[in-house]
Short mmCIF file of C-alpha atoms in Angstrom, two decimals:
data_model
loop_
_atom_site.label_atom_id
_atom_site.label_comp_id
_atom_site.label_asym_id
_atom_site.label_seq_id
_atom_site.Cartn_x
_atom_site.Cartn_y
_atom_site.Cartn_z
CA UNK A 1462 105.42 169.97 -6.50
CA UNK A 1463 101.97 168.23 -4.31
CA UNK A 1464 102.83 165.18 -7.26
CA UNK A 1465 106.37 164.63 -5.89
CA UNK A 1466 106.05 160.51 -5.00
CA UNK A 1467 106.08 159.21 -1.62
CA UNK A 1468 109.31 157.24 -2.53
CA UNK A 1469 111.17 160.65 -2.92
CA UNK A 1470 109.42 161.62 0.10
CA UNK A 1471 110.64 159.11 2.49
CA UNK A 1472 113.81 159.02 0.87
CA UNK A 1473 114.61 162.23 1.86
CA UNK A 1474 113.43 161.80 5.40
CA UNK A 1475 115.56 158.59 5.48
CA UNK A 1476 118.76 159.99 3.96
CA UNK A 1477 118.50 163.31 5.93
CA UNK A 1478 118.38 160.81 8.96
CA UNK A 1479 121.24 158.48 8.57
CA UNK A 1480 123.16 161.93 7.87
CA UNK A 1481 121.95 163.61 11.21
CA UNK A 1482 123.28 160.64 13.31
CA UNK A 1483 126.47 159.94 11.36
CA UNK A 1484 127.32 163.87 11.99
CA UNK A 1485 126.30 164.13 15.51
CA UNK A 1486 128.61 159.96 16.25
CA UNK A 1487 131.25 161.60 14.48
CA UNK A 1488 131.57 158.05 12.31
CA UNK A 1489 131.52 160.06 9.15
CA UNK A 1490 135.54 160.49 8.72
CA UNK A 1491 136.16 161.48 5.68
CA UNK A 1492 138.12 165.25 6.81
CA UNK A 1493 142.26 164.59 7.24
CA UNK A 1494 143.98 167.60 8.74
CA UNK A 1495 142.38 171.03 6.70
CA UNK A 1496 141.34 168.95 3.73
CA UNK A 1497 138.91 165.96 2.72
CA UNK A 1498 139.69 162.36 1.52
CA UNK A 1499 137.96 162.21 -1.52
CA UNK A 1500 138.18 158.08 -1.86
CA UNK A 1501 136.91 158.30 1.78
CA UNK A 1502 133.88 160.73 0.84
CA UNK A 1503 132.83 158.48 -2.10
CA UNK A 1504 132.79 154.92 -0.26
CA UNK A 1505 130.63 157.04 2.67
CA UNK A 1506 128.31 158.43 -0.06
CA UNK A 1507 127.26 155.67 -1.50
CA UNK A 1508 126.73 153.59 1.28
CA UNK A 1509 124.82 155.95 2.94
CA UNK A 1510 123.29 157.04 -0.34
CA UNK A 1511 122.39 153.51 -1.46
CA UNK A 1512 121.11 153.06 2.39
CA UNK A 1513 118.45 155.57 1.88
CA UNK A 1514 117.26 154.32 -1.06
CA UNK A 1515 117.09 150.50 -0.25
CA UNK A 1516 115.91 151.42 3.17
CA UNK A 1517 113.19 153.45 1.32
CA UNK A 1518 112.49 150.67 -1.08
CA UNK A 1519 111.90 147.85 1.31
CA UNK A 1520 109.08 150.41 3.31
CA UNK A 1521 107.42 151.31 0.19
CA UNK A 1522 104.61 148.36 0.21
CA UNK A 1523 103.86 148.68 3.74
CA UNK A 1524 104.10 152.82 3.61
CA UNK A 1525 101.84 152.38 0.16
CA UNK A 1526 99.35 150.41 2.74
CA UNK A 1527 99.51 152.84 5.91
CA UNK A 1528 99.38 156.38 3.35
CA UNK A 1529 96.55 155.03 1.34
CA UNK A 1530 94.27 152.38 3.98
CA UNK A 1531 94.49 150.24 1.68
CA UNK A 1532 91.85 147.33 2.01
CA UNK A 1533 93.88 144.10 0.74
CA UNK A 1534 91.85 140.94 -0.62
CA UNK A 1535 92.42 137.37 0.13
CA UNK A 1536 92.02 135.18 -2.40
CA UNK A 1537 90.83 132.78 -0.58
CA UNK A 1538 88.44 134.56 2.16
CA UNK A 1539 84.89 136.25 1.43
CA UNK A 1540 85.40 138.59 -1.34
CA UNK A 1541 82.43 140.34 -3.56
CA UNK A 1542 82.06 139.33 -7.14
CA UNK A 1543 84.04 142.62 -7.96
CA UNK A 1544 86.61 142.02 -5.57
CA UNK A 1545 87.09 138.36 -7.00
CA UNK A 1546 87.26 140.01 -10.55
CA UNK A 1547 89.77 142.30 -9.72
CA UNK A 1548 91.52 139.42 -7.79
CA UNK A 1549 91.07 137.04 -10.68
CA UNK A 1550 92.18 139.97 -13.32
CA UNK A 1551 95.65 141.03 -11.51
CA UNK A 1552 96.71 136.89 -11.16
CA UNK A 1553 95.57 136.40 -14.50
CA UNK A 1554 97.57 139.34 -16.19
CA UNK A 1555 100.78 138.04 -13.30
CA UNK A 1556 100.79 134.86 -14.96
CA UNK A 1557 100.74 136.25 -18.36
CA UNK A 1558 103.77 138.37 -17.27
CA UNK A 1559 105.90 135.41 -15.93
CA UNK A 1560 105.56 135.87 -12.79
CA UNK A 1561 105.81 133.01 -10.39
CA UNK A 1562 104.74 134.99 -7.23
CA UNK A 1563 101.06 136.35 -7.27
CA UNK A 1564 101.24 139.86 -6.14
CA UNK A 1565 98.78 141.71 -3.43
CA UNK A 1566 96.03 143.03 -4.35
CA UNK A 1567 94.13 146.01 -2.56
CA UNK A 1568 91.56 148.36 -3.05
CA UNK A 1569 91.58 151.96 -1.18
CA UNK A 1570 88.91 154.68 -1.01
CA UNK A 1571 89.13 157.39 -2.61
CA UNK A 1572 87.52 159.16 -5.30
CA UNK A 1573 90.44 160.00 -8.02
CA UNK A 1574 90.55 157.21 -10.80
CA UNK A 1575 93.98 155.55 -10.33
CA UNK A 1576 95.73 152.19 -9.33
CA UNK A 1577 99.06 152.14 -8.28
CA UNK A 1578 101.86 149.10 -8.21
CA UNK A 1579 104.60 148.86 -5.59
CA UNK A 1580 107.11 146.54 -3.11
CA UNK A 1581 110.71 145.63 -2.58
CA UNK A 1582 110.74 142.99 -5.71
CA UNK A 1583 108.93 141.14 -7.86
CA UNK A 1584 107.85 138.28 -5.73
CA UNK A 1585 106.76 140.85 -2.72
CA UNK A 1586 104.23 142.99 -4.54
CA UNK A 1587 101.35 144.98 -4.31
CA UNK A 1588 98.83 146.09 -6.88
CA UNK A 1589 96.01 148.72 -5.64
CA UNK A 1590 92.88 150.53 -7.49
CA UNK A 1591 91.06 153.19 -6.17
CA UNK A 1592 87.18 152.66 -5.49
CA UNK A 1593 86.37 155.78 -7.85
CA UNK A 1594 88.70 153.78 -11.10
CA UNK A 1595 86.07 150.44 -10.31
CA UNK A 1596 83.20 152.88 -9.72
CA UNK A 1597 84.09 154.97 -13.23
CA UNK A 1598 85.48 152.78 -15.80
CA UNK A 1599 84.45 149.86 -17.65
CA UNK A 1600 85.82 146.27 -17.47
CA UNK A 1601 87.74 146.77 -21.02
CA UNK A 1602 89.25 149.65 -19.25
CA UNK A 1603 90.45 148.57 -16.02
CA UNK A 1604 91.75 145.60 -17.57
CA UNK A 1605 93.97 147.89 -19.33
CA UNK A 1606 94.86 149.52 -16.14
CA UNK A 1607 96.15 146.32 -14.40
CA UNK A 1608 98.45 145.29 -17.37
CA UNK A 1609 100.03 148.82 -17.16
CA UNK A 1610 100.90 148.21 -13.38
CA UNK A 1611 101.33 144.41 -13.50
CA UNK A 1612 104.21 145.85 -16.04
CA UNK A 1613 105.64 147.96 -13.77
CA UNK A 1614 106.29 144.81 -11.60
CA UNK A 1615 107.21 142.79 -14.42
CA UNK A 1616 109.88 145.24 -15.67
CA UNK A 1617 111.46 145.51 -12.05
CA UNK A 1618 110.84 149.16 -12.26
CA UNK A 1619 110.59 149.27 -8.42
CA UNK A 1620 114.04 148.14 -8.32
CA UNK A 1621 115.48 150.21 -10.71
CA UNK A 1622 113.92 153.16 -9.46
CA UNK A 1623 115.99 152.62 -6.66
CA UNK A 1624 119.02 151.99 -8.23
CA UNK A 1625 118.73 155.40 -10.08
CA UNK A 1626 117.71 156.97 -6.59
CA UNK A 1627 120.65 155.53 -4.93
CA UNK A 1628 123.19 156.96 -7.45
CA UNK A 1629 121.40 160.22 -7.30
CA UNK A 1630 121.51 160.32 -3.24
CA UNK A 1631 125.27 159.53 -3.54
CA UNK A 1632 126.21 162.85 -5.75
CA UNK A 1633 123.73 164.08 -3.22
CA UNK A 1634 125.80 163.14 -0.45
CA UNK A 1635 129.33 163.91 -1.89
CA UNK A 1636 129.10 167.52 -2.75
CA UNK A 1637 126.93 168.59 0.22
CA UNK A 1638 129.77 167.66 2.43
CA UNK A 1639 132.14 169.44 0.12
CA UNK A 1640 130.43 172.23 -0.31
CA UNK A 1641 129.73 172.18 3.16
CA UNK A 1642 133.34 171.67 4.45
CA UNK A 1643 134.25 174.58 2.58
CA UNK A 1644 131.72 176.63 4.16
CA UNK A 1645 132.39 175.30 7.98
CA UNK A 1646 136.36 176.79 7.05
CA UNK A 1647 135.58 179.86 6.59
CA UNK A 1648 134.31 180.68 9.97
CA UNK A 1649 135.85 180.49 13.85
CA UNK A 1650 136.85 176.93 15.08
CA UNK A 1651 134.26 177.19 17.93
CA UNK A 1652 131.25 177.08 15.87
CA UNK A 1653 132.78 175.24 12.56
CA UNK A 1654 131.29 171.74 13.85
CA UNK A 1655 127.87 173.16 14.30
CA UNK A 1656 127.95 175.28 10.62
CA UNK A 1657 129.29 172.11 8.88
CA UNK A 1658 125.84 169.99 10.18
CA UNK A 1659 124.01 172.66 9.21
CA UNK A 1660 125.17 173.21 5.79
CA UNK A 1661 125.59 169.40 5.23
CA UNK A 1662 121.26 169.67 5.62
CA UNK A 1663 120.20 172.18 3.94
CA UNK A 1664 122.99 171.52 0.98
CA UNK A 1665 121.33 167.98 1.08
CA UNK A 1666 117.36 168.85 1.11
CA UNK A 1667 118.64 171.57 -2.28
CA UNK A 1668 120.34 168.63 -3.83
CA UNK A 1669 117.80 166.56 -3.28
CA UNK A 1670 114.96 168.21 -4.83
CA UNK A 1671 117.65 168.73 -7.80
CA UNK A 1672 118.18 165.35 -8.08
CA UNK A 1673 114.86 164.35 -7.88
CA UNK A 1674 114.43 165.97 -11.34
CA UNK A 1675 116.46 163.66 -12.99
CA UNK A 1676 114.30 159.88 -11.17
CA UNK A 1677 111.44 161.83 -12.70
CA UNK A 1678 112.33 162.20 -15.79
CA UNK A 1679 113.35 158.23 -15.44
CA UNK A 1680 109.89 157.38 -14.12
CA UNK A 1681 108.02 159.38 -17.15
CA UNK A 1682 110.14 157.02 -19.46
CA UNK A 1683 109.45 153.73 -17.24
CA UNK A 1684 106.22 154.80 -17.80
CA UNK A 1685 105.96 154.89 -21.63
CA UNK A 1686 107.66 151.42 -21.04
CA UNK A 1687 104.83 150.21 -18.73
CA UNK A 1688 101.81 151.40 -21.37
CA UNK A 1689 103.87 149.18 -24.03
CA UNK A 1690 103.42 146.51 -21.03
CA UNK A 1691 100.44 146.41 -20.84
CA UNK A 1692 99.37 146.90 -24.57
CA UNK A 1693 101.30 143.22 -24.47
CA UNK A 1694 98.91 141.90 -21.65
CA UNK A 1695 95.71 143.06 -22.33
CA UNK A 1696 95.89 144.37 -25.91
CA UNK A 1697 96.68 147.88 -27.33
CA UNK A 1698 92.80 148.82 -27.84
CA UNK A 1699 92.49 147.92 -23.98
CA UNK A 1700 95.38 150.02 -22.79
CA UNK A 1701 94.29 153.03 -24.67
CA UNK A 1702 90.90 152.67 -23.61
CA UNK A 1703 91.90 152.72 -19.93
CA UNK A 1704 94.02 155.93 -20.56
CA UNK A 1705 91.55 157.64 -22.59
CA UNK A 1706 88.69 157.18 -19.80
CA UNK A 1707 91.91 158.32 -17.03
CA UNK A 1708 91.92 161.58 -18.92
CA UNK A 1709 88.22 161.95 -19.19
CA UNK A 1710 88.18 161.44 -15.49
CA UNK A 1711 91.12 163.23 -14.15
CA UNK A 1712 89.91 166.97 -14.28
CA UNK A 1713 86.42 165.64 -12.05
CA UNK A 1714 87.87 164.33 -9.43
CA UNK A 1715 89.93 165.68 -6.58
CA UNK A 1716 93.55 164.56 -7.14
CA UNK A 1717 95.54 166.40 -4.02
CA UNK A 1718 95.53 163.22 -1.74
CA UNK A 1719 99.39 162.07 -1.12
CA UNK A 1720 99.71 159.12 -3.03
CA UNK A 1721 102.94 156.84 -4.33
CA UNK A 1722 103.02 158.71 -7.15
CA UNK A 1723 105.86 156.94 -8.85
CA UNK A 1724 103.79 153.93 -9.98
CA UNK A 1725 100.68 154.99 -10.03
CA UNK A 1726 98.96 154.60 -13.46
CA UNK A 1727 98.10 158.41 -14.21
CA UNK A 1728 100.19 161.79 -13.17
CA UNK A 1729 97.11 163.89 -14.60
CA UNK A 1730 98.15 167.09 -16.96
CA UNK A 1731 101.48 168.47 -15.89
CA UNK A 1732 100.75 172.29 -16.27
CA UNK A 1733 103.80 174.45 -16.95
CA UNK A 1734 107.05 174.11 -17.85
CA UNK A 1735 107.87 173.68 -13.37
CA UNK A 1736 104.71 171.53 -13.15
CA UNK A 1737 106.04 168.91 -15.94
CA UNK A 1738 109.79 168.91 -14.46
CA UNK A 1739 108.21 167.39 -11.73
CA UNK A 1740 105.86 165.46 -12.78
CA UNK A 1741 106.44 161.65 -13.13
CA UNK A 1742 104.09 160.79 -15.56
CA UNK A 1743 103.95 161.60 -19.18
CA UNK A 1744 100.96 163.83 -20.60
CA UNK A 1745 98.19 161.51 -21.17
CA UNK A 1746 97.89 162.84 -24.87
CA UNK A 1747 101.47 161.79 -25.49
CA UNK A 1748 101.09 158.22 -23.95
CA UNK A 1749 97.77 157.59 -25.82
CA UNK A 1750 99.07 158.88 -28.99
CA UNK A 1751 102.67 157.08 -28.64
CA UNK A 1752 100.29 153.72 -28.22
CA UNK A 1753 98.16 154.06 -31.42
CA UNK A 1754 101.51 154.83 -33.69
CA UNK A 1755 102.72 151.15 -32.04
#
């Protein structure tokens, strides 16, 4: 559950939001006598469903900045020579992805061996590594990291993520209120206003966290998509090498820190049937072994 991504996470807050005020303005008018337009739900669902997630989507390179601190590099200020490698590396592996809009790059401190890709599109990216992946792993290997989440930004997964989220947050939307207008009729006319809000919440946060199940199990597969990526960009040999020293180094380091989980590189080793529900990365076995049968 600590591996849920941030996107999910503000997601929720947002959605939960833009439901709060619509209840409390009254705008959301869907009910007709005893009963519920259903055409009238639907159109309200998704917009406020697709709302949440777009709303989500354009905060997630500046949120990805605030959460982690991270430290972005100008190309053309006073950089290290490692900076200007890892500079150098992301534009080079950009270009080789066709795109025509050099992302961000950043680096943020912390000790846990990961990088992490995110932003609104294609041409408004970001690309960050943690200071323990430079401090740990070789060149050979970090190049294969930065093809993986150039890839990410390549394939639009960022996008699509959302896309999936908003369709999720619309079913999400649709049979809370149902559930909860069935509910708020079963009780006196004095408080029925106040139960419906209520149940419209808590329906919501449940559905959410069921529905989050499913954009997981979409970002473990965008992830096996990203790996063949960046075996494209940097070479297969490279790619495994970066996830075979990611799973040497993911037991030693500490791993709890809230992250955007979604796109970063490695989800460590799900453990139990729960753990890997909601995980959003593949087993690192499975990914590395998946590579070498390419």
């Amino acid at each position: 559950m600590k591996r849920i991504g941030l996107f999910l996470l503000v997601n929720l807050l947002v959605l939960t939001t833009i439901i709060i005020v619509t209840s409390v303005l009254g705008v959301n008018r869907y009910v007709e006598g005893q009963g519920i337009n259903y055409a009238s739900l639907l159109v309200f669902a998704a917009v406020v469903g697709f709302s949440g997630a777009l709303i989500s989507l354009a905060l997630s390179r500046w949120m990805a900045k605030q959460m982690m601190r991270v430290h972005v590099l100008d190309p053309r200020g006073n950089l290290t020579a490692q900076e200007r490698r890892l500079v150098e590396m992301v534009h080079e592996m950009s270009r080789r992805a066709g795109l025509k809009v050099m992302p961000e790059v950043g680096i943020y401190q912390s000790p846990e061996v990961n990088a992490f890709a995110t932003g609104p599109t294609r041409n408004r990216a970001l690309v960050a590594v943690s200071t323990g992946l430079l401090g740990r792993m070789d060149q050979d290997a970090v190049e294969g990291v930065i093809a993986h989440e150039v890839a990410h930004i390549a394939n639009g997964d960022m996008v699509t993520m959302t896309l999936v989220q908003g369709v999720i947050n619309t079913f999400v939307v649709f049979l809370s209120r149902i559930i909860a207008h069935a509910i708020a009729s079963t009780v006196r006319s004095e408080v029925a206003h106040v139960v419906h809000i209520v149940a419209i919440i808590v329906f919501q946060i449940l559905f959410s966290i069921l529905g989050s199940i499913a954009v997981l199990a979409f970002s473990r597969h965008r992830e096996y998509r990203a790996d063949g990526g960046g075996a494209e960009l940097a070479g297969k040999e490279k790619m495994i090498r970066a996830l075979t020293a990611l799973k040497k180094n993911v037991e030693l380091v500490d791993t709890e820190q809230t992250a955007l989980q979604t796109m970063k590189i490695s989800g460590g080793k799900p453990r139990g049937a729960l753990a890997r529900l909601f995980s959003s990365h593949p087993d690192l076995d499975d990914r590395i072994r998946r590579l070498q049968q390419m």
